[in-house]
Coordinates of N, CA and C in Angstrom, one line a residue:
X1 N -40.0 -33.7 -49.4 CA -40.1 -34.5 -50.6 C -38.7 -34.9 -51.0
X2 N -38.4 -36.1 -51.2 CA -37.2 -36.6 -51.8 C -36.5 -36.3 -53.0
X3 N -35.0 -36.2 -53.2 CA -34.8 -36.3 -54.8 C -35.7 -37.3 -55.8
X4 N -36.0 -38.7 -55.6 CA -36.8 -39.2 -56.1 C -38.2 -39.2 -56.4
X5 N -38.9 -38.8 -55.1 CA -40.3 -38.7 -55.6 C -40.2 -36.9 -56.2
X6 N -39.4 -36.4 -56.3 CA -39.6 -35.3 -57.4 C -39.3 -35.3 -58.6
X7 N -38.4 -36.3 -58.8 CA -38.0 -36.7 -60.1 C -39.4 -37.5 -60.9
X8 N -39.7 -38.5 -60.0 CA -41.0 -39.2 -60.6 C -42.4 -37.9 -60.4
X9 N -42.4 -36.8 -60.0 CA -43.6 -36.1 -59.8 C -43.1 -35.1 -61.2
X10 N -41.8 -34.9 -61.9 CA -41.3 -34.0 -63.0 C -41.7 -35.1 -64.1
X11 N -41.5 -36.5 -64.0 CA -42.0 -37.2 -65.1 C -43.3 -37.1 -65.7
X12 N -44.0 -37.7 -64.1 CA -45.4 -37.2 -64.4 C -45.8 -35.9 -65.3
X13 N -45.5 -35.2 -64.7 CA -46.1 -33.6 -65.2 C -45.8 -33.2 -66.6
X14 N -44.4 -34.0 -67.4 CA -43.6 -33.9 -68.1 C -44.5 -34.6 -69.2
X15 N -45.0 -36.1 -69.0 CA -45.4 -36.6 -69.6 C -47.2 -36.4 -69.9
X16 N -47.5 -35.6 -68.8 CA -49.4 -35.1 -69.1 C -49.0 -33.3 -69.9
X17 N -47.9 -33.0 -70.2 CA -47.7 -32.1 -71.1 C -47.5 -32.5 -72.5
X18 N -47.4 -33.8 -72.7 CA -46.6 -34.6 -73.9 C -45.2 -33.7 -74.4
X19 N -44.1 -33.8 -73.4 CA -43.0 -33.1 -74.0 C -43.1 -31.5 -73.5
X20 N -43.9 -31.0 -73.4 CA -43.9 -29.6 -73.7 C -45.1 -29.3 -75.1
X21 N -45.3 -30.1 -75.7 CA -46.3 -29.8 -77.1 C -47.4 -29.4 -76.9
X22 N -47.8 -29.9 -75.1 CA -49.3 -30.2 -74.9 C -49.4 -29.3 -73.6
X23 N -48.4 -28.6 -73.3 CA -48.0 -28.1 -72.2 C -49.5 -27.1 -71.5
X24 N -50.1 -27.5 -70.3 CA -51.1 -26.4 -69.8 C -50.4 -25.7 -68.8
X25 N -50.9 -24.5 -68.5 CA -50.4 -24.0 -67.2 C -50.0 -24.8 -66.2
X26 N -51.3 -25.6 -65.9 CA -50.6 -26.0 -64.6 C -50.1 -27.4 -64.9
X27 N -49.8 -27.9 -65.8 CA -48.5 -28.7 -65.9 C -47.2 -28.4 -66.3
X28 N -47.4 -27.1 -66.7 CA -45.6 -26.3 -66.8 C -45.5 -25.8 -65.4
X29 N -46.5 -25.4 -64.6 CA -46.2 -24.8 -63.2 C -45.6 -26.4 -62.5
X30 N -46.5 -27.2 -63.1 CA -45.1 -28.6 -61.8 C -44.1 -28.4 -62.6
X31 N -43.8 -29.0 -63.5 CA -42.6 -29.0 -64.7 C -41.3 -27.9 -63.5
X32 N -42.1 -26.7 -63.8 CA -40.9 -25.7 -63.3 C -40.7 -25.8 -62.0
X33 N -41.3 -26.1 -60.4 CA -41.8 -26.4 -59.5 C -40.7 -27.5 -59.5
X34 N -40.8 -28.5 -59.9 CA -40.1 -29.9 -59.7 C -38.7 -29.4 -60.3
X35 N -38.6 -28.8 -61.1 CA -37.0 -28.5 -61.8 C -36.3 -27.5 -60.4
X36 N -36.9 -26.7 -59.8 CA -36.1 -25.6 -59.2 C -35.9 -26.2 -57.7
X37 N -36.5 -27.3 -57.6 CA -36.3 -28.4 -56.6 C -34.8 -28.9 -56.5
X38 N -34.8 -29.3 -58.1 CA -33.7 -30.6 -58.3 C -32.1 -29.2 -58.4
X39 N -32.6 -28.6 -59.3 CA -31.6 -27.3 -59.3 C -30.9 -27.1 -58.5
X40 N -31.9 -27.3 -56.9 CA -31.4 -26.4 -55.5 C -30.6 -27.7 -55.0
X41 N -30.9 -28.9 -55.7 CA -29.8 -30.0 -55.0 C -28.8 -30.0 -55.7
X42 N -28.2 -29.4 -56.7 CA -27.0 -29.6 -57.4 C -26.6 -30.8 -58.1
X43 N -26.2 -30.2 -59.3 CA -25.4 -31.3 -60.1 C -24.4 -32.6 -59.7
X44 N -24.6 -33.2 -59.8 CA -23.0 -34.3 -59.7 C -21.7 -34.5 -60.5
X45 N -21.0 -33.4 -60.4 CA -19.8 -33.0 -60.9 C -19.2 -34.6 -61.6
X46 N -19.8 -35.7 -61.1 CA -19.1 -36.8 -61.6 C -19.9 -37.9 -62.7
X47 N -21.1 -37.1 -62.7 CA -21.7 -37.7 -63.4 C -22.0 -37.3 -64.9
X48 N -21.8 -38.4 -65.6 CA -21.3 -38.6 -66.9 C -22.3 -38.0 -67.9
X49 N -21.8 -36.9 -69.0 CA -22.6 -36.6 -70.1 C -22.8 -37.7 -71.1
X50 N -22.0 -38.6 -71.0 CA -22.1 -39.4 -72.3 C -23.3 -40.6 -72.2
X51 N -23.4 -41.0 -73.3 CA -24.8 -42.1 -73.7 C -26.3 -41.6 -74.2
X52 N -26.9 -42.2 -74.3 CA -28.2 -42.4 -75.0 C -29.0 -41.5 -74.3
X53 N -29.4 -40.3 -74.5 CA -30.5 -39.5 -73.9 C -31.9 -39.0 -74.4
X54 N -33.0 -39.1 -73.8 CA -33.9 -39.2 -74.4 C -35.0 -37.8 -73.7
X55 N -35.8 -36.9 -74.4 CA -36.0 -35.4 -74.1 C -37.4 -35.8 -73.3
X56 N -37.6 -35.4 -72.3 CA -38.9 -35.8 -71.1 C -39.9 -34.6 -71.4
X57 N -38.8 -33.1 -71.1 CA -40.0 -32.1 -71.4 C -39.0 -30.9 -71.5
X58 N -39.2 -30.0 -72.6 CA -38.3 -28.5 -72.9 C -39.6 -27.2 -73.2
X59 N -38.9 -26.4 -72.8 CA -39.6 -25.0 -73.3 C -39.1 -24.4 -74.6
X60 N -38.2 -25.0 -74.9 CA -37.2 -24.6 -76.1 C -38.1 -24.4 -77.7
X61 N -38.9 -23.6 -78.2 CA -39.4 -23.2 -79.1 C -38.8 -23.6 -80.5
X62 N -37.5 -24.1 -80.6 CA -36.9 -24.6 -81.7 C -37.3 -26.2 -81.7
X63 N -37.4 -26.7 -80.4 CA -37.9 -27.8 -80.9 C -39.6 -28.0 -80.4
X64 N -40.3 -27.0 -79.9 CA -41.7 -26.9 -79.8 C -43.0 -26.8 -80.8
X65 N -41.9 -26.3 -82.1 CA -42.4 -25.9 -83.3 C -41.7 -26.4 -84.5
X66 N -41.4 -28.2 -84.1 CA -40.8 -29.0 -85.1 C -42.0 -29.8 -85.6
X67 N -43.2 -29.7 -85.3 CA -44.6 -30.4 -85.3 C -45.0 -30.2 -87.0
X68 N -45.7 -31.3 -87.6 CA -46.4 -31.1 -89.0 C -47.2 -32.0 -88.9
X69 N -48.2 -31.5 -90.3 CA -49.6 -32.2 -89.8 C -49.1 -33.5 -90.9
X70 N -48.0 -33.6 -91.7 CA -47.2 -34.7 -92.3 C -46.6 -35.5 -91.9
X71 N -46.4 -35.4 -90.5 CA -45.5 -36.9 -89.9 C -46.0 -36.9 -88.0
X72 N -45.4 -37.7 -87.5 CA -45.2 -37.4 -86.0 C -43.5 -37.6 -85.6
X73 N -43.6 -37.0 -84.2 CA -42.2 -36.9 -84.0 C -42.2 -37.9 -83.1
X74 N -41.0 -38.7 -83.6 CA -40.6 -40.1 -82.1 C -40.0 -39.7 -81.7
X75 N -39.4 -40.0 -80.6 CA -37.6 -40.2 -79.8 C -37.5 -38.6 -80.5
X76 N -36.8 -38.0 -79.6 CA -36.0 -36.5 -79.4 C -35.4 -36.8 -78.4
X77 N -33.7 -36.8 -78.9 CA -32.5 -37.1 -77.7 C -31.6 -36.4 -78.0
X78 N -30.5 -37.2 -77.7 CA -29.0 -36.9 -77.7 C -28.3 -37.8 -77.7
X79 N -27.1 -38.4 -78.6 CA -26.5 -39.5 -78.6 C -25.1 -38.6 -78.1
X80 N -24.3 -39.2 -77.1 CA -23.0 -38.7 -76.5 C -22.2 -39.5 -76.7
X81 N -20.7 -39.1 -77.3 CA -19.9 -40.2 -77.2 C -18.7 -39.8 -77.3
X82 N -17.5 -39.1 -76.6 CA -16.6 -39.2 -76.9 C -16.6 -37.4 -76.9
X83 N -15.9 -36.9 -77.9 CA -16.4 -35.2 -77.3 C -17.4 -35.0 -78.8
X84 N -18.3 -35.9 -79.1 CA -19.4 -35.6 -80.0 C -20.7 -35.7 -79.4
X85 N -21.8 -34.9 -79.8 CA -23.2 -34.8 -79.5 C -23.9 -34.6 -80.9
X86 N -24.7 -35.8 -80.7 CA -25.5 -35.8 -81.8 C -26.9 -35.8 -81.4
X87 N -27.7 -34.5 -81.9 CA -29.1 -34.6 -81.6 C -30.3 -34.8 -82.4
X88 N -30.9 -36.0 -82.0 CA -32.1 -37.2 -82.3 C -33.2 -36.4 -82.6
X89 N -33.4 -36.2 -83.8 CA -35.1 -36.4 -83.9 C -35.8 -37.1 -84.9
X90 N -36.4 -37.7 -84.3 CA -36.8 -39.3 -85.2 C -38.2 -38.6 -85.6
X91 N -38.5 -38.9 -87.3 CA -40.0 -38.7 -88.1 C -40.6 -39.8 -88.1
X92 N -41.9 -40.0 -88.2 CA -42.7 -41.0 -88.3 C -43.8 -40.9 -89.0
X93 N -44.4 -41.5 -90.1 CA -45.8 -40.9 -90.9 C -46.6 -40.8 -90.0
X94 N -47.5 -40.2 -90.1 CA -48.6 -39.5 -89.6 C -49.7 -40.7 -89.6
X95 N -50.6 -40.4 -88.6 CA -51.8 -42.0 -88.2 C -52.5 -41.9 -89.1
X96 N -52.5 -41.2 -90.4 CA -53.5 -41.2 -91.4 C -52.9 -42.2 -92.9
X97 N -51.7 -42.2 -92.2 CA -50.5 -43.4 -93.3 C -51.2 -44.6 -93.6
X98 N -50.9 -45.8 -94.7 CA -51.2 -46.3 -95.0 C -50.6 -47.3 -94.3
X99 N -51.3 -48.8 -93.4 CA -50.5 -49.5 -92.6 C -49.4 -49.7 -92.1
X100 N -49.0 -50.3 -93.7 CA -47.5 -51.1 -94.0 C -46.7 -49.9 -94.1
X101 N -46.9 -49.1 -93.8 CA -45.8 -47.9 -93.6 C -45.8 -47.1 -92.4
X102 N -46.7 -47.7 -91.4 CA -46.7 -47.0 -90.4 C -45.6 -47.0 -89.3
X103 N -44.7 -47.8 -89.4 CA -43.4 -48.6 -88.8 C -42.4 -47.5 -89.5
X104 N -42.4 -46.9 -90.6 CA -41.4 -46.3 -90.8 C -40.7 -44.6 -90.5
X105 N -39.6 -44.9 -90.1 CA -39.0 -43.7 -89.1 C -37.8 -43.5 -89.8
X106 N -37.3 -42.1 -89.7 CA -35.8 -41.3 -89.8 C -35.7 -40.6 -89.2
X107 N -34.5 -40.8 -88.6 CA -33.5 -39.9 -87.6 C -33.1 -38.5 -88.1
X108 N -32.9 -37.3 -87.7 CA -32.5 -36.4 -88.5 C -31.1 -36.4 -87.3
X109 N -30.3 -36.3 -87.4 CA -29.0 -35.9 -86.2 C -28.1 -35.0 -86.6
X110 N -28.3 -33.8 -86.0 CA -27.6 -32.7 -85.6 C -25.8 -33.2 -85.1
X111 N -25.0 -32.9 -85.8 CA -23.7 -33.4 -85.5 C -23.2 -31.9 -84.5
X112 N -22.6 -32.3 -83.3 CA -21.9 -31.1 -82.7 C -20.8 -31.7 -81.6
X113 N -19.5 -31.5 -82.4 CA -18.4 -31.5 -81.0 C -18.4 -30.6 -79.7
X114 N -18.2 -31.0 -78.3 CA -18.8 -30.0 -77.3 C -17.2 -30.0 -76.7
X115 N -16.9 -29.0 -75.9 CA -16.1 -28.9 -74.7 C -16.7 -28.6 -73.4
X116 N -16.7 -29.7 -72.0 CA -17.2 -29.2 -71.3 C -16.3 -27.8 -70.2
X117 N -16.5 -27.2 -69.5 CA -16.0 -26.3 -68.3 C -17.0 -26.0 -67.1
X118 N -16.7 -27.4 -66.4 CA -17.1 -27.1 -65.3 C -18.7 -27.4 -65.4
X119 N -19.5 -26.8 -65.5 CA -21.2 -27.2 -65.7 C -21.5 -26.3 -66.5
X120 N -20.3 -26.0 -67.7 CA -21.0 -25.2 -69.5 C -20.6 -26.0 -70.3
X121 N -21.0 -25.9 -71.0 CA -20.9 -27.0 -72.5 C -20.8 -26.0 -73.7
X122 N -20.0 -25.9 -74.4 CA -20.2 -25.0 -75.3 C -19.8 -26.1 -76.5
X123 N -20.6 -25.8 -77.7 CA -20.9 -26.1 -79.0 C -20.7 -25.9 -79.9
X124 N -20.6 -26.7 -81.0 CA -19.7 -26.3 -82.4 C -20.2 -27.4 -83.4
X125 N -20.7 -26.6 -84.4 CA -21.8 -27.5 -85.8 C -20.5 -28.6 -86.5
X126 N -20.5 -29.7 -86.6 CA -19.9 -30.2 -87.6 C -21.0 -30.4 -88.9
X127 N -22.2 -31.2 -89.0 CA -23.0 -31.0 -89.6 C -24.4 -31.7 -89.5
X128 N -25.3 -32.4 -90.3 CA -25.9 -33.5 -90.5 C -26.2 -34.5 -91.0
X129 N -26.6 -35.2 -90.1 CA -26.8 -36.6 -90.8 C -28.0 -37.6 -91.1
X130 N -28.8 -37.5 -91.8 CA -29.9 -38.8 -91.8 C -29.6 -39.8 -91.9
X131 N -30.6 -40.7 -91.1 CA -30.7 -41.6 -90.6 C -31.5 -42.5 -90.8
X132 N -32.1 -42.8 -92.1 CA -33.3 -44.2 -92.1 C -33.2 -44.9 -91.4
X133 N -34.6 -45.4 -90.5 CA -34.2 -46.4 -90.0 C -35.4 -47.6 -90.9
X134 N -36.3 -47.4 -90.9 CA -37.2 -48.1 -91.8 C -38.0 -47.2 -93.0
X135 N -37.9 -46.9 -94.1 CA -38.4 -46.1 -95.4 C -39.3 -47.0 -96.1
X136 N -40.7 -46.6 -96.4 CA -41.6 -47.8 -97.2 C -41.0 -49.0 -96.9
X137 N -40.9 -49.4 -95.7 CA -40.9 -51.1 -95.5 C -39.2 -51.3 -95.3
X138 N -38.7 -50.4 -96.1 CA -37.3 -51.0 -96.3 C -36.4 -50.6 -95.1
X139 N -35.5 -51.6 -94.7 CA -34.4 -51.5 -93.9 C -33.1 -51.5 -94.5
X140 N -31.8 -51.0 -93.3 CA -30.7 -51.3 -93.8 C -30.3 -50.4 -94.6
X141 N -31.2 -49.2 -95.1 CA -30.8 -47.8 -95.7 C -29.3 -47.2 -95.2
X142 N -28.9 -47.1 -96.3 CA -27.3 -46.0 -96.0 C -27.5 -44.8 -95.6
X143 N -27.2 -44.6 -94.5 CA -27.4 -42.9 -93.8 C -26.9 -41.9 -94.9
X144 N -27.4 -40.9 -94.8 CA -27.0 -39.6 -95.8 C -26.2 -38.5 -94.6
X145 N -25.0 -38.6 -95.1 CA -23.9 -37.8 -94.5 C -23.7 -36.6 -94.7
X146 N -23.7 -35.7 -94.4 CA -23.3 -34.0 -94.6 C -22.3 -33.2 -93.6
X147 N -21.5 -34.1 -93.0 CA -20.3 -33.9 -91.9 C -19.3 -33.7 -92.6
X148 N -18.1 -32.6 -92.1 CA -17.1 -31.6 -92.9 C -16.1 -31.4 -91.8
X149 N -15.0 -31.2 -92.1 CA -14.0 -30.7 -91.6 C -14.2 -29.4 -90.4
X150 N -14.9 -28.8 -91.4 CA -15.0 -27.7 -90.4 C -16.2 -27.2 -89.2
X151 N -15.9 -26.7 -88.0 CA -16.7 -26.5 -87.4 C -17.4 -25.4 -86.9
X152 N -18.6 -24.9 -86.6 CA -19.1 -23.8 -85.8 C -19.8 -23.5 -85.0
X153 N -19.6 -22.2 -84.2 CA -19.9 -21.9 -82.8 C -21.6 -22.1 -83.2
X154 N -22.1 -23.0 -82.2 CA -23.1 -23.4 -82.2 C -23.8 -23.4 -80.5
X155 N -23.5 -22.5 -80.1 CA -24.0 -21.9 -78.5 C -23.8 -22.9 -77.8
X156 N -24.6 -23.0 -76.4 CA -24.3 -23.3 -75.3 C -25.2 -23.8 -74.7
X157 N -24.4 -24.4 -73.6 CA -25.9 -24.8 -72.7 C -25.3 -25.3 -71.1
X158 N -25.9 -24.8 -69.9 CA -25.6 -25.2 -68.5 C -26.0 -26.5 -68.0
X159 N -25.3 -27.0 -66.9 CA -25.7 -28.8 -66.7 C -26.3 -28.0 -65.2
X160 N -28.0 -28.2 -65.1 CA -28.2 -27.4 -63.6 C -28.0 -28.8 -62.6
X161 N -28.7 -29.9 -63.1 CA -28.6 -30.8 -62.2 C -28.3 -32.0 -63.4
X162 N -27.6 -33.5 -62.7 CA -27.4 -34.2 -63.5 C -27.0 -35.4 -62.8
X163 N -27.7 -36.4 -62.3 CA -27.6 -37.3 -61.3 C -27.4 -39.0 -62.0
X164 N -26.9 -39.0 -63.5 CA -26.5 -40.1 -64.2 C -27.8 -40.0 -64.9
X165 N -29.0 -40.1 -64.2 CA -30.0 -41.0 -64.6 C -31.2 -39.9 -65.2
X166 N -31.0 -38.4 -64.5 CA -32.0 -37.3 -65.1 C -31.1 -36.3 -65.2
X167 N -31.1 -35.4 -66.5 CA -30.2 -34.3 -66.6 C -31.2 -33.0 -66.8
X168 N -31.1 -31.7 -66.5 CA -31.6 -30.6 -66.3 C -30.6 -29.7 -66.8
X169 N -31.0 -29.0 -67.9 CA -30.2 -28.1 -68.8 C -30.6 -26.5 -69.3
X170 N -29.9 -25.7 -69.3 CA -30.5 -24.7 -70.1 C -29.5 -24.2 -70.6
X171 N -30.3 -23.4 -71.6 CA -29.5 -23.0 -72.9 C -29.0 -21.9 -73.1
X172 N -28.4 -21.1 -73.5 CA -28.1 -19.5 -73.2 C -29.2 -18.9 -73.3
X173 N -29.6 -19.3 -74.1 CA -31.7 -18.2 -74.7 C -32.3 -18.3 -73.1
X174 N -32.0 -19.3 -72.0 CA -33.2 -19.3 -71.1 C -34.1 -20.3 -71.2
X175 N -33.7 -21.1 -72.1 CA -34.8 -22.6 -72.1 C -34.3 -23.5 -71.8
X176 N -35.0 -23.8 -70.7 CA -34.6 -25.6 -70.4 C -34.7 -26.9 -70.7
X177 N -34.5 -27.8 -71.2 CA -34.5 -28.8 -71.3 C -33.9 -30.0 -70.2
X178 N -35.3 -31.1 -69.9 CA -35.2 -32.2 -69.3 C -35.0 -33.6 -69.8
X179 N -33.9 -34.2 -69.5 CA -33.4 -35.5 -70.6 C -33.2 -36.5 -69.4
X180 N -34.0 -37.8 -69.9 CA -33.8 -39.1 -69.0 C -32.7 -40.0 -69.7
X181 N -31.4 -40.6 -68.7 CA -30.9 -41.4 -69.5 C -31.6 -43.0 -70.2
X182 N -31.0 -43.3 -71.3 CA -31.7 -44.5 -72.1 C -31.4 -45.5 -71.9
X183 N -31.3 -46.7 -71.0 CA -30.6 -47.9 -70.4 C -31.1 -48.7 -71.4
X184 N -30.0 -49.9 -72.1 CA -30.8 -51.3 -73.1 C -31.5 -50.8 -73.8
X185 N -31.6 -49.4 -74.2 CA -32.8 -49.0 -75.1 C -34.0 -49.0 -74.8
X186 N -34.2 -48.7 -73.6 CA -35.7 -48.6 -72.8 C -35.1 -47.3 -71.6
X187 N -36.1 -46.1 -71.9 CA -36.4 -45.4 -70.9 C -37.7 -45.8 -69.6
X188 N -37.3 -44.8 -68.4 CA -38.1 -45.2 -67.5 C -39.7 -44.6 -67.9
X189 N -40.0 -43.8 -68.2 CA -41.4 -43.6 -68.8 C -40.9 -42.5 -70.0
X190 N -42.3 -42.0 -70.8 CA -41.8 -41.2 -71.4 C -43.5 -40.7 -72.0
X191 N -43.7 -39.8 -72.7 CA -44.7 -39.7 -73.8 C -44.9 -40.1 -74.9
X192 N -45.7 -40.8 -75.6 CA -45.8 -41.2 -77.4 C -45.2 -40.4 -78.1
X193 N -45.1 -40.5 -79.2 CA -44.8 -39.7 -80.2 C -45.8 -38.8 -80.5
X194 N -45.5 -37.6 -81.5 CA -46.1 -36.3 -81.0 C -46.8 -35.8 -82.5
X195 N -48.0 -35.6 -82.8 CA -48.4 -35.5 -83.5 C -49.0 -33.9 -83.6
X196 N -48.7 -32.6 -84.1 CA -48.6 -31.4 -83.2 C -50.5 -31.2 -83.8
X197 N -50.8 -30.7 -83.0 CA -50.5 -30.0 -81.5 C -51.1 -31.7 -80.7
X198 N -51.5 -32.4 -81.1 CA -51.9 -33.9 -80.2 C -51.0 -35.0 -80.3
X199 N -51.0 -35.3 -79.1 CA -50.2 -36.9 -78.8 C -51.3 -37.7 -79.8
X200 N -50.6 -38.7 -80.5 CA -51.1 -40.4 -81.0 C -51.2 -41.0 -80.1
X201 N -52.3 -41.7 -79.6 CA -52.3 -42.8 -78.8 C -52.3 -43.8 -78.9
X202 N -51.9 -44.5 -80.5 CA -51.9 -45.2 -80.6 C -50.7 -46.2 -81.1
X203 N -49.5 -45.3 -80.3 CA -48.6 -46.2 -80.1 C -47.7 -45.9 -79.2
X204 N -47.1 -46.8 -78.9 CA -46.2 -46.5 -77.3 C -45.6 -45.8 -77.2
X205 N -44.9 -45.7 -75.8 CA -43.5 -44.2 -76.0 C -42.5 -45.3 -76.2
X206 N -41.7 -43.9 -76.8 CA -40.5 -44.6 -77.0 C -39.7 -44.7 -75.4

């Protein structure tokens, strides 16, 4: 099997898990199956952390138990830029919302300056930031700032594989996470937004 058709067979599996939320045995057995694949081909030392990253599928219990029966979750990424990482988790009302508000989303983003070494990343809190992007109808909301001078050790995480376009990470705890990059603001596939413990079907992925 190719680095490609395993990459497209980790999407798959990634996306009939919804993220990890929906995760069965035997869709975490490909999940991990297709990861220890890509693992065994190695990272590309030259390929770039930075840009728009968008979360395919994690085991990571901090963000597996971000679910309420009060909103759904969109987009879970990572925005990279420069030696900052900010991590994406976009809210959305819940399908039981009232129409004209069903369009409305906020970002929550994790502020963190990283240093890489080699294929570790180690981390450090600056703070948070929200993000309206649409509130009851309205646009053009001023983000709410909570970023500070100071910073903290905010753990770690390994680059196992990273080929520009699919990155493969784990974190000191032992959990992995899989991130596709975001080109023009369109990913190559992805799952809906996440309604815990069920996918919405009733609107696209992001």
């Amino acid at each position: 099997q190719t680095v490609a058709e395993t990459k497209a067979a980790l999407r798959s599996a990634a996306a009939a898990a919804a993220r990890g939320f929906e995760a069965t045995a035997e869709a975490t057995a490909e999940v991990r199956a297709a990861i220890k694949v890509l693992v065994a081909e190695g990272t590309n030392a030259t390929a770039p952390l930075e840009g728009s990253w968008t979360l395919l599928w994690t085991d990571a219990p901090d963000i597996l138990t971000l679910g309420s029966p009060l909103s759904r979750l969109g987009r879970i990424g990572q925005e990279i830029s420069g030696d900052t990482i900010e991590n994406v988790i976009e809210y959305r009302p819940p399908p039981w919302a009232l129409e004209r508000f069903r369009n409305d989303a906020i970002e929550q983003r994790v502020v963190l300056t990283y240093e890489r070494r080699g294929d570790s990343v180690d981390l450090r809190l600056k703070g948070l930031r929200l993000k309206p992007k649409t509130v009851f109808g309205l646009d053009n909301l001023a983000d709410l700032n909570a970023v500070g001078p100071i910073s903290l050790p905010f753990g770690r995480f390994d680059v196992l594989f990273n080929d520009g376009d699919l990155r493969i990470v784990r974190t000191a705890q032992g959990f992995y996470s899989v991130n596709e990059r975001v080109v023009d603001g369109q990913q190559q596939q992805g799952p809906p937004p996440t309604t815990t413990p069920a996918a919405d079907d009733d609107e696209e992925a992001e």
